[in-house]
Amino acid sequence: MQTYLLSQQFNARPLAENSTACPANATICSGASCVLPEDNFNETLSVILSTVLTIMLAMVMFSMGCNVDIKKFWGHIKRPWGIFVGFLCQFGIMPLTAFLLSLAFNVLPIQAVVVLIMGCCPGGTASNVIAYWVDGDMDLSISMTTCSTLLAMGMMPLCLFIYTKMWTDSNAIVLPYDSIGISLVALIVPVSFGIYVNHRWPSKAKIILKVGSIVGAILIVLIAVVGGILYKGSWIISPKLWIIGTIFPAAGYSLGFFLARIAGLSWHRCRTVSLETGMQNTQLCSTIVQLSFTPEQLELMFTFPLIYSIFQLTFALLILAGYRLYRRHRVKTKTDVEKTEEKEDTKSTSSHAKINGGFVSNETK
């Protein structure tokens, strides 16, 4: 009798699976196709990781502040040419590039909107870590990130109003001003403490900076891995968005660098502006998308911020690797040239000494 009941239960499973009825907790139903909400494990994991990442981010920004000279930082604020160039890149180049890419690939209106939201976001804090590793201007990097986050309060609504007209009503997009404010506070407070430590205890600040830069590198990789775990069910998306997600950050890095060079900035500041332009606040973009659109619409667009995040990190690491190789080759070549010049100087001094009766100065002995 027990065997019979068990066989009935096993036979019932295929029938239930083949039926057109969706589970009661499904959020989207279309025949046998259902989308279920995230389970409790993902929610718990998300809360834990968000807490850990927030603490790590505060530590990283504190350590980055330890590399900021308050006089140079204030100099950028008083003579904000570098910040102005960064502003043009952040809220001029990036939204326009997003608009042109959406037109060129003829994506769906809802997908064009998410690309534009990404283009209108301020710079992300990961750019400060990469700027440190490529010997960028940390004073400019921190001031650009701070100013772009602050100016996003007004520039994001303006840019979205201008560029999203042909696809959607800009009033339909909800901007989380509280999230922008929290990002600003989370940036300013630890950086301010770092600047103070650097001013009072420069030797200790250098140690903190080295530790923080390593933690920052780990944090960037960890964020990418966490995103892949939490959103592993959202990878089925239009190939066009994958292509845009690849081209967009590369265009941001390239155009930011060239505009900074045209504006007459030094090479290390060009690298800084390039990174600040291409590295966007993808977490803010995800928040805006979730607040503004229905679950049906999210299916078509939700993964784009994660795609952009992966490729902006990939290209940033390529820039870092390229710069390190260039620097190593340049230092080696410079050393070889200096040695050659020393040998030539020694030879010319010796020949000069022979002509003048064998006198050699103490400096060349």
mmCIF file of C-alpha atoms in Angstrom:
data_model
loop_
_atom_site.group_PDB
_atom_site.id
_atom_site.type_symbol
_atom_site.label_atom_id
_atom_site.label_comp_id
_atom_site.label_asym_id
_atom_site.label_seq_id
_atom_site.Cartn_x
_atom_site.Cartn_y
_atom_site.Cartn_z
ATOM 1 C CA MET A 1 0.000 0.000 0.000
ATOM 2 C CA GLN A 2 2.855 2.399 0.881
ATOM 3 C CA THR A 3 4.583 1.566 -2.416
ATOM 4 C CA TYR A 4 1.396 2.438 -4.305
ATOM 5 C CA LEU A 5 1.053 5.805 -2.556
ATOM 6 C CA LEU A 6 4.706 6.667 -3.234
ATOM 7 C CA SER A 7 4.319 5.843 -6.917
ATOM 8 C CA GLN A 8 1.246 8.064 -7.056
ATOM 9 C CA GLN A 9 3.245 10.948 -5.548
ATOM 10 C CA PHE A 10 6.085 10.542 -8.040
ATOM 11 C CA ASN A 11 3.647 10.337 -10.953
ATOM 12 C CA ALA A 12 1.928 13.487 -9.753
ATOM 13 C CA ARG A 13 5.126 15.581 -10.019
ATOM 14 C CA PRO A 14 5.407 15.553 -13.824
ATOM 15 C CA LEU A 15 1.708 16.417 -14.058
ATOM 16 C CA ALA A 16 2.194 19.367 -11.736
ATOM 17 C CA GLU A 17 5.255 20.506 -13.673
ATOM 18 C CA ASN A 18 3.460 20.278 -17.019
ATOM 19 C CA SER A 19 0.362 22.107 -15.817
ATOM 20 C CA THR A 20 -0.173 25.725 -16.830
ATOM 21 C CA ALA A 21 -0.847 26.857 -13.250
ATOM 22 C CA CYS A 22 1.908 28.995 -11.714
ATOM 23 C CA PRO A 23 2.885 28.793 -8.042
ATOM 24 C CA ALA A 24 1.047 31.146 -5.699
ATOM 25 C CA ASN A 25 4.206 33.162 -4.971
ATOM 26 C CA ALA A 26 5.101 33.794 -8.637
ATOM 27 C CA THR A 27 5.522 37.463 -9.571
ATOM 28 C CA ILE A 28 5.140 37.083 -13.361
ATOM 29 C CA CYS A 29 3.114 34.336 -15.063
ATOM 30 C CA SER A 30 2.790 33.553 -18.762
ATOM 31 C CA GLY A 31 1.467 30.027 -19.260
ATOM 32 C CA ALA A 32 4.028 27.623 -17.844
ATOM 33 C CA SER A 33 6.666 30.357 -17.655
ATOM 34 C CA CYS A 34 6.910 31.834 -14.152
ATOM 35 C CA VAL A 35 9.303 34.152 -12.386
ATOM 36 C CA LEU A 36 9.622 33.499 -8.662
ATOM 37 C CA PRO A 37 10.754 36.049 -6.083
ATOM 38 C CA GLU A 38 14.186 35.760 -4.507
ATOM 39 C CA ASP A 39 14.361 33.196 -1.740
ATOM 40 C CA ASN A 40 15.199 34.050 1.879
ATOM 41 C CA PHE A 41 18.771 32.852 1.434
ATOM 42 C CA ASN A 42 19.445 35.492 -1.237
ATOM 43 C CA GLU A 43 17.824 38.201 0.885
ATOM 44 C CA THR A 44 19.888 37.242 3.937
ATOM 45 C CA LEU A 45 23.053 36.991 1.847
ATOM 46 C CA SER A 46 22.323 40.386 0.308
ATOM 47 C CA VAL A 47 21.903 42.060 3.727
ATOM 48 C CA ILE A 48 25.074 40.477 5.159
ATOM 49 C CA LEU A 49 27.184 41.288 2.130
ATOM 50 C CA SER A 50 25.816 44.840 1.914
ATOM 51 C CA THR A 51 26.869 45.426 5.523
ATOM 52 C CA VAL A 52 30.334 43.957 4.980
ATOM 53 C CA LEU A 53 30.846 45.844 1.715
ATOM 54 C CA THR A 54 29.713 49.137 3.292
ATOM 55 C CA ILE A 55 32.229 48.747 6.131
ATOM 56 C CA MET A 56 34.990 47.789 3.695
ATOM 57 C CA LEU A 57 34.125 50.728 1.429
ATOM 58 C CA ALA A 58 34.320 53.157 4.366
ATOM 59 C CA MET A 59 37.756 51.732 5.269
ATOM 60 C CA VAL A 60 38.943 52.059 1.669
ATOM 61 C CA MET A 61 37.757 55.664 1.334
ATOM 62 C CA PHE A 62 39.395 56.478 4.693
ATOM 63 C CA SER A 63 42.693 55.078 3.394
ATOM 64 C CA MET A 64 42.328 56.952 0.083
ATOM 65 C CA GLY A 65 41.854 60.141 2.098
ATOM 66 C CA CYS A 66 45.216 59.406 3.726
ATOM 67 C CA ASN A 67 46.832 60.142 0.350
ATOM 68 C CA VAL A 68 45.161 63.536 -0.056
ATOM 69 C CA ASP A 69 47.097 66.698 0.715
ATOM 70 C CA ILE A 70 44.628 69.226 2.105
ATOM 71 C CA LYS A 71 46.448 72.166 0.433
ATOM 72 C CA LYS A 72 46.405 70.513 -3.003
ATOM 73 C CA PHE A 73 42.808 69.403 -2.506
ATOM 74 C CA TRP A 74 41.762 72.936 -1.602
ATOM 75 C CA GLY A 75 43.775 74.161 -4.600
ATOM 76 C CA HIS A 76 41.587 72.057 -6.906
ATOM 77 C CA ILE A 77 38.471 73.542 -5.281
ATOM 78 C CA LYS A 78 39.734 77.137 -5.644
ATOM 79 C CA ARG A 79 41.021 76.611 -9.218
ATOM 80 C CA PRO A 80 38.607 73.955 -10.463
ATOM 81 C CA TRP A 81 39.812 73.571 -14.058
ATOM 82 C CA GLY A 82 40.416 69.831 -13.605
ATOM 83 C CA ILE A 83 37.059 69.418 -11.842
ATOM 84 C CA PHE A 84 35.354 71.368 -14.645
ATOM 85 C CA VAL A 85 36.895 69.091 -17.293
ATOM 86 C CA GLY A 86 35.706 66.097 -15.271
ATOM 87 C CA PHE A 87 32.239 67.646 -15.037
ATOM 88 C CA LEU A 88 32.074 67.982 -18.848
ATOM 89 C CA CYS A 89 33.116 64.348 -19.210
ATOM 90 C CA GLN A 90 30.752 63.040 -16.530
ATOM 91 C CA PHE A 91 27.569 64.910 -17.444
ATOM 92 C CA GLY A 92 28.395 65.814 -21.041
ATOM 93 C CA ILE A 93 30.216 62.935 -22.726
ATOM 94 C CA MET A 94 28.637 60.009 -20.856
ATOM 95 C CA PRO A 95 24.906 60.873 -21.343
ATOM 96 C CA LEU A 96 25.548 61.804 -24.996
ATOM 97 C CA THR A 97 27.443 58.533 -25.578
ATOM 98 C CA ALA A 98 24.577 56.573 -23.976
ATOM 99 C CA PHE A 99 22.079 58.357 -26.238
ATOM 100 C CA LEU A 100 24.094 57.671 -29.413
ATOM 101 C CA LEU A 101 24.676 53.998 -28.528
ATOM 102 C CA SER A 102 20.936 53.498 -27.886
ATOM 103 C CA LEU A 103 20.125 55.013 -31.284
ATOM 104 C CA ALA A 104 22.882 53.110 -33.113
ATOM 105 C CA PHE A 105 21.800 49.691 -31.800
ATOM 106 C CA ASN A 106 18.066 50.478 -31.995
ATOM 107 C CA VAL A 107 17.300 48.857 -28.631
ATOM 108 C CA LEU A 108 13.854 48.716 -27.033
ATOM 109 C CA PRO A 109 12.684 51.979 -25.419
ATOM 110 C CA ILE A 110 12.901 50.505 -21.916
ATOM 111 C CA GLN A 111 16.451 49.280 -22.621
ATOM 112 C CA ALA A 112 17.468 52.675 -23.999
ATOM 113 C CA VAL A 113 16.278 54.233 -20.747
ATOM 114 C CA VAL A 114 18.497 52.008 -18.569
ATOM 115 C CA VAL A 115 21.517 52.808 -20.770
ATOM 116 C CA LEU A 116 20.758 56.518 -20.352
ATOM 117 C CA ILE A 117 20.340 56.180 -16.577
ATOM 118 C CA MET A 118 23.778 54.575 -16.445
ATOM 119 C CA GLY A 119 25.235 57.398 -18.532
ATOM 120 C CA CYS A 120 23.755 60.045 -16.219
ATOM 121 C CA CYS A 121 25.051 58.513 -12.961
ATOM 122 C CA PRO A 122 27.952 60.154 -11.099
ATOM 123 C CA GLY A 123 31.394 58.588 -10.811
ATOM 124 C CA GLY A 124 31.916 55.525 -8.635
ATOM 125 C CA THR A 125 34.298 55.206 -5.693
ATOM 126 C CA ALA A 126 36.197 52.329 -7.354
ATOM 127 C CA SER A 127 37.827 54.941 -9.609
ATOM 128 C CA ASN A 128 39.714 56.326 -6.587
ATOM 129 C CA VAL A 129 41.332 52.941 -5.931
ATOM 130 C CA ILE A 130 42.357 52.414 -9.566
ATOM 131 C CA ALA A 131 43.577 56.037 -9.798
ATOM 132 C CA TYR A 132 45.921 55.302 -6.888
ATOM 133 C CA TRP A 133 47.339 52.222 -8.614
ATOM 134 C CA VAL A 134 48.008 54.116 -11.883
ATOM 135 C CA ASP A 135 49.744 57.011 -10.047
ATOM 136 C CA GLY A 136 46.898 59.397 -10.744
ATOM 137 C CA ASP A 137 46.201 62.698 -9.009
ATOM 138 C CA MET A 138 44.410 61.512 -5.859
ATOM 139 C CA ASP A 139 43.461 65.044 -4.831
ATOM 140 C CA LEU A 140 41.711 65.522 -8.183
ATOM 141 C CA SER A 141 40.185 62.024 -8.078
ATOM 142 C CA ILE A 142 38.593 62.508 -4.654
ATOM 143 C CA SER A 143 37.385 66.027 -5.472
ATOM 144 C CA MET A 144 35.891 64.843 -8.802
ATOM 145 C CA THR A 145 34.036 61.936 -7.182
ATOM 146 C CA THR A 146 32.708 64.202 -4.436
ATOM 147 C CA CYS A 147 31.644 66.985 -6.806
ATOM 148 C CA SER A 148 30.019 64.642 -9.351
ATOM 149 C CA THR A 149 27.997 62.939 -6.583
ATOM 150 C CA LEU A 150 26.923 66.329 -5.229
ATOM 151 C CA LEU A 151 26.077 67.753 -8.669
ATOM 152 C CA ALA A 152 24.152 64.565 -9.549
ATOM 153 C CA MET A 153 21.297 65.930 -7.428
ATOM 154 C CA GLY A 154 20.561 68.430 -10.173
ATOM 155 C CA MET A 155 22.357 67.119 -13.249
ATOM 156 C CA MET A 156 20.752 63.657 -13.308
ATOM 157 C CA PRO A 157 17.167 64.966 -13.587
ATOM 158 C CA LEU A 158 18.274 67.507 -16.224
ATOM 159 C CA CYS A 159 20.158 64.965 -18.366
ATOM 160 C CA LEU A 160 17.338 62.395 -18.116
ATOM 161 C CA PHE A 161 14.788 65.062 -19.054
ATOM 162 C CA ILE A 162 16.813 66.006 -22.161
ATOM 163 C CA TYR A 163 17.738 62.538 -23.410
ATOM 164 C CA THR A 164 14.799 60.277 -22.486
ATOM 165 C CA LYS A 165 12.064 62.367 -24.152
ATOM 166 C CA MET A 166 11.836 60.182 -27.251
ATOM 167 C CA TRP A 167 11.529 56.944 -25.250
ATOM 168 C CA THR A 168 9.627 57.670 -22.040
ATOM 169 C CA ASP A 169 8.247 60.356 -19.763
ATOM 170 C CA SER A 170 11.091 61.494 -17.512
ATOM 171 C CA ASN A 171 8.586 61.779 -14.638
ATOM 172 C CA ALA A 172 8.291 57.972 -14.696
ATOM 173 C CA ILE A 173 11.915 57.671 -13.490
ATOM 174 C CA VAL A 174 12.253 57.843 -9.709
ATOM 175 C CA LEU A 175 15.533 59.345 -8.539
ATOM 176 C CA PRO A 176 16.535 58.136 -5.053
ATOM 177 C CA TYR A 177 17.856 61.373 -3.599
ATOM 178 C CA ASP A 178 18.257 59.647 -0.243
ATOM 179 C CA SER A 179 20.611 57.079 -1.818
ATOM 180 C CA ILE A 180 22.615 59.844 -3.498
ATOM 181 C CA GLY A 181 22.801 61.666 -0.161
ATOM 182 C CA ILE A 182 23.934 58.522 1.649
ATOM 183 C CA SER A 183 26.611 57.936 -1.024
ATOM 184 C CA LEU A 184 27.804 61.506 -0.547
ATOM 185 C CA VAL A 185 28.004 61.168 3.246
ATOM 186 C CA ALA A 186 29.691 57.736 2.949
ATOM 187 C CA LEU A 187 32.281 59.379 0.711
ATOM 188 C CA ILE A 188 32.896 62.677 2.515
ATOM 189 C CA VAL A 189 33.077 61.464 6.140
ATOM 190 C CA PRO A 190 35.775 58.739 5.826
ATOM 191 C CA VAL A 191 37.773 60.798 3.313
ATOM 192 C CA SER A 192 37.726 63.776 5.713
ATOM 193 C CA PHE A 193 39.079 61.585 8.521
ATOM 194 C CA GLY A 194 41.770 60.304 6.141
ATOM 195 C CA ILE A 195 42.811 63.848 5.175
ATOM 196 C CA TYR A 196 43.034 64.769 8.867
ATOM 197 C CA VAL A 197 45.202 61.711 9.642
ATOM 198 C CA ASN A 198 47.494 62.555 6.708
ATOM 199 C CA HIS A 199 47.804 66.122 7.988
ATOM 200 C CA ARG A 200 48.589 65.135 11.600
ATOM 201 C CA TRP A 201 50.452 61.819 11.210
ATOM 202 C CA PRO A 202 51.909 61.553 7.656
ATOM 203 C CA SER A 203 54.040 58.459 8.431
ATOM 204 C CA LYS A 204 51.064 56.508 9.795
ATOM 205 C CA ALA A 205 48.928 57.675 6.849
ATOM 206 C CA LYS A 206 51.338 55.991 4.413
ATOM 207 C CA ILE A 207 50.925 52.633 6.178
ATOM 208 C CA ILE A 208 47.127 52.992 6.231
ATOM 209 C CA LEU A 209 47.178 53.872 2.528
ATOM 210 C CA LYS A 210 49.095 50.736 1.556
ATOM 211 C CA VAL A 211 46.739 48.499 3.530
ATOM 212 C CA GLY A 212 43.658 50.317 2.206
ATOM 213 C CA SER A 213 44.764 50.054 -1.413
ATOM 214 C CA ILE A 214 45.046 46.266 -1.068
ATOM 215 C CA VAL A 215 41.645 46.073 0.661
ATOM 216 C CA GLY A 216 40.241 48.258 -2.129
ATOM 217 C CA ALA A 217 41.490 45.872 -4.807
ATOM 218 C CA ILE A 218 39.890 42.949 -2.939
ATOM 219 C CA LEU A 219 36.670 44.950 -2.545
ATOM 220 C CA ILE A 220 36.357 45.639 -6.282
ATOM 221 C CA VAL A 221 36.723 41.936 -7.130
ATOM 222 C CA LEU A 222 34.367 40.959 -4.290
ATOM 223 C CA ILE A 223 31.636 43.298 -5.552
ATOM 224 C CA ALA A 224 31.826 41.732 -9.021
ATOM 225 C CA VAL A 225 31.634 38.180 -7.579
ATOM 226 C CA VAL A 226 28.754 39.089 -5.251
ATOM 227 C CA GLY A 227 26.816 40.612 -8.128
ATOM 228 C CA GLY A 228 27.232 37.415 -10.131
ATOM 229 C CA ILE A 229 25.944 35.303 -7.192
ATOM 230 C CA LEU A 230 22.951 37.459 -6.302
ATOM 231 C CA TYR A 231 21.775 37.970 -9.887
ATOM 232 C CA LYS A 232 22.729 34.619 -11.387
ATOM 233 C CA GLY A 233 19.156 34.149 -12.645
ATOM 234 C CA SER A 234 19.132 37.379 -14.667
ATOM 235 C CA TRP A 235 21.774 36.718 -17.308
ATOM 236 C CA ILE A 236 19.384 36.060 -20.198
ATOM 237 C CA ILE A 237 19.324 39.468 -21.868
ATOM 238 C CA SER A 238 19.439 40.987 -25.340
ATOM 239 C CA PRO A 239 22.842 40.602 -27.090
ATOM 240 C CA LYS A 240 22.609 44.297 -28.006
ATOM 241 C CA LEU A 241 22.833 45.254 -24.334
ATOM 242 C CA TRP A 242 25.888 43.034 -23.929
ATOM 243 C CA ILE A 243 27.563 44.866 -26.830
ATOM 244 C CA ILE A 244 26.591 48.296 -25.464
ATOM 245 C CA GLY A 245 27.805 47.252 -22.001
ATOM 246 C CA THR A 246 31.184 46.432 -23.573
ATOM 247 C CA ILE A 247 31.560 49.545 -25.735
ATOM 248 C CA PHE A 248 30.180 52.103 -23.271
ATOM 249 C CA PRO A 249 32.869 51.983 -20.522
ATOM 250 C CA ALA A 250 35.657 51.737 -23.121
ATOM 251 C CA ALA A 251 34.280 54.863 -24.835
ATOM 252 C CA GLY A 252 34.080 56.646 -21.459
ATOM 253 C CA TYR A 253 37.718 55.904 -20.609
ATOM 254 C CA SER A 254 38.967 56.905 -24.083
ATOM 255 C CA LEU A 255 36.924 60.083 -24.527
ATOM 256 C CA GLY A 256 37.650 61.229 -20.956
ATOM 257 C CA PHE A 257 41.392 60.846 -21.525
ATOM 258 C CA PHE A 258 41.391 62.684 -24.871
ATOM 259 C CA LEU A 259 39.233 65.561 -23.626
ATOM 260 C CA ALA A 260 41.505 65.992 -20.586
ATOM 261 C CA ARG A 261 44.556 66.024 -22.873
ATOM 262 C CA ILE A 262 42.964 68.560 -25.221
ATOM 263 C CA ALA A 263 42.189 70.705 -22.143
ATOM 264 C CA GLY A 264 45.923 70.758 -21.391
ATOM 265 C CA LEU A 265 45.957 68.611 -18.249
ATOM 266 C CA SER A 266 49.121 66.703 -17.317
ATOM 267 C CA TRP A 267 49.411 62.983 -18.058
ATOM 268 C CA HIS A 268 48.688 61.802 -14.513
ATOM 269 C CA ARG A 269 45.584 64.016 -14.399
ATOM 270 C CA CYS A 270 44.484 62.707 -17.805
ATOM 271 C CA ARG A 271 44.601 59.184 -16.394
ATOM 272 C CA THR A 272 42.560 60.364 -13.397
ATOM 273 C CA VAL A 273 39.869 62.069 -15.511
ATOM 274 C CA SER A 274 39.707 59.004 -17.774
ATOM 275 C CA LEU A 275 38.986 56.677 -14.846
ATOM 276 C CA GLU A 276 36.500 59.089 -13.259
ATOM 277 C CA THR A 277 34.624 59.281 -16.570
ATOM 278 C CA GLY A 278 34.429 55.586 -17.398
ATOM 279 C CA MET A 279 33.754 54.229 -13.886
ATOM 280 C CA GLN A 280 30.117 54.922 -13.029
ATOM 281 C CA ASN A 281 28.135 54.408 -9.808
ATOM 282 C CA THR A 282 26.432 51.207 -11.001
ATOM 283 C CA GLN A 283 24.848 50.556 -7.600
ATOM 284 C CA LEU A 284 22.941 53.844 -7.877
ATOM 285 C CA CYS A 285 21.795 52.892 -11.376
ATOM 286 C CA SER A 286 20.444 49.555 -10.085
ATOM 287 C CA THR A 287 18.562 51.347 -7.292
ATOM 288 C CA ILE A 288 16.928 53.791 -9.733
ATOM 289 C CA VAL A 289 15.906 50.969 -12.068
ATOM 290 C CA GLN A 290 14.329 48.926 -9.257
ATOM 291 C CA LEU A 291 12.383 51.917 -7.940
ATOM 292 C CA SER A 292 11.117 53.049 -11.342
ATOM 293 C CA PHE A 293 9.974 49.983 -13.265
ATOM 294 C CA THR A 294 7.645 46.994 -12.980
ATOM 295 C CA PRO A 295 8.885 43.373 -12.669
ATOM 296 C CA GLU A 296 7.928 42.786 -16.331
ATOM 297 C CA GLN A 297 10.084 45.711 -17.440
ATOM 298 C CA LEU A 298 12.938 44.717 -15.130
ATOM 299 C CA GLU A 299 13.248 41.417 -17.006
ATOM 300 C CA LEU A 300 14.421 43.363 -20.073
ATOM 301 C CA MET A 301 16.837 45.739 -18.380
ATOM 302 C CA PHE A 302 17.818 44.813 -14.821
ATOM 303 C CA THR A 303 21.099 43.063 -15.664
ATOM 304 C CA PHE A 304 22.583 45.969 -17.653
ATOM 305 C CA PRO A 305 24.153 47.746 -14.617
ATOM 306 C CA LEU A 306 25.898 44.484 -13.688
ATOM 307 C CA ILE A 307 27.138 44.010 -17.272
ATOM 308 C CA TYR A 308 28.490 47.562 -17.294
ATOM 309 C CA SER A 309 30.129 46.993 -13.908
ATOM 310 C CA ILE A 310 31.947 43.878 -15.151
ATOM 311 C CA PHE A 311 33.310 45.541 -18.282
ATOM 312 C CA GLN A 312 34.231 48.824 -16.581
ATOM 313 C CA LEU A 313 36.284 46.752 -14.130
ATOM 314 C CA THR A 314 37.799 44.645 -16.933
ATOM 315 C CA PHE A 315 38.939 47.684 -18.910
ATOM 316 C CA ALA A 316 40.192 49.417 -15.755
ATOM 317 C CA LEU A 317 42.377 46.397 -14.972
ATOM 318 C CA LEU A 318 43.668 46.413 -18.566
ATOM 319 C CA ILE A 319 44.542 50.110 -18.196
ATOM 320 C CA LEU A 320 46.319 49.313 -14.923
ATOM 321 C CA ALA A 321 48.267 46.415 -16.465
ATOM 322 C CA GLY A 322 49.221 48.518 -19.501
ATOM 323 C CA TYR A 323 50.396 51.397 -17.323
ATOM 324 C CA ARG A 324 52.472 49.105 -15.091
ATOM 325 C CA LEU A 325 54.180 47.546 -18.135
ATOM 326 C CA TYR A 326 54.847 50.991 -19.609
ATOM 327 C CA ARG A 327 56.241 52.246 -16.327
ATOM 328 C CA ARG A 328 58.519 49.234 -15.898
ATOM 329 C CA HIS A 329 59.814 49.559 -19.473
ATOM 330 C CA ARG A 330 60.280 53.324 -19.095
ATOM 331 C CA VAL A 331 62.205 53.001 -15.817
ATOM 332 C CA LYS A 332 64.421 50.278 -17.323
ATOM 333 C CA THR A 333 65.092 52.346 -20.460
ATOM 334 C CA LYS A 334 65.754 55.483 -18.408
ATOM 335 C CA THR A 335 68.261 53.585 -16.222
ATOM 336 C CA ASP A 336 70.060 52.224 -19.304
ATOM 337 C CA VAL A 337 70.284 55.734 -20.809
ATOM 338 C CA GLU A 338 71.689 57.151 -17.557
ATOM 339 C CA LYS A 339 74.330 54.389 -17.401
ATOM 340 C CA THR A 340 75.309 55.019 -21.033
ATOM 341 C CA GLU A 341 75.598 58.760 -20.371
ATOM 342 C CA GLU A 342 77.793 58.078 -17.319
ATOM 343 C CA LYS A 343 80.143 55.879 -19.369
ATOM 344 C CA GLU A 344 80.362 58.511 -22.103
ATOM 345 C CA ASP A 345 81.096 61.203 -19.508
ATOM 346 C CA THR A 346 83.838 59.048 -17.970
ATOM 347 C CA LYS A 347 85.446 58.406 -21.380
ATOM 348 C CA SER A 348 85.367 62.066 -22.374
ATOM 349 C CA THR A 349 86.865 63.060 -18.994
ATOM 350 C CA SER A 350 89.678 60.489 -19.343
ATOM 351 C CA SER A 351 90.557 61.604 -22.886
ATOM 352 C CA HIS A 352 90.471 65.224 -21.747
ATOM 353 C CA ALA A 353 92.812 64.314 -18.895
ATOM 354 C CA LYS A 354 95.322 62.699 -21.243
ATOM 355 C CA ILE A 355 95.408 65.813 -23.396
ATOM 356 C CA ASN A 356 95.927 68.016 -20.329
ATOM 357 C CA GLY A 357 98.817 66.079 -18.841
ATOM 358 C CA GLY A 358 96.952 63.300 -17.048
ATOM 359 C CA PHE A 359 95.088 65.412 -14.496
ATOM 360 C CA VAL A 360 91.829 63.797 -13.353
ATOM 361 C CA SER A 361 89.529 65.534 -10.865
ATOM 362 C CA ASN A 362 88.526 63.812 -7.612
ATOM 363 C CA GLU A 363 84.867 63.632 -8.771
ATOM 364 C CA THR A 364 85.706 61.201 -11.613
ATOM 365 C CA LYS A 365 88.039 58.928 -9.672
#
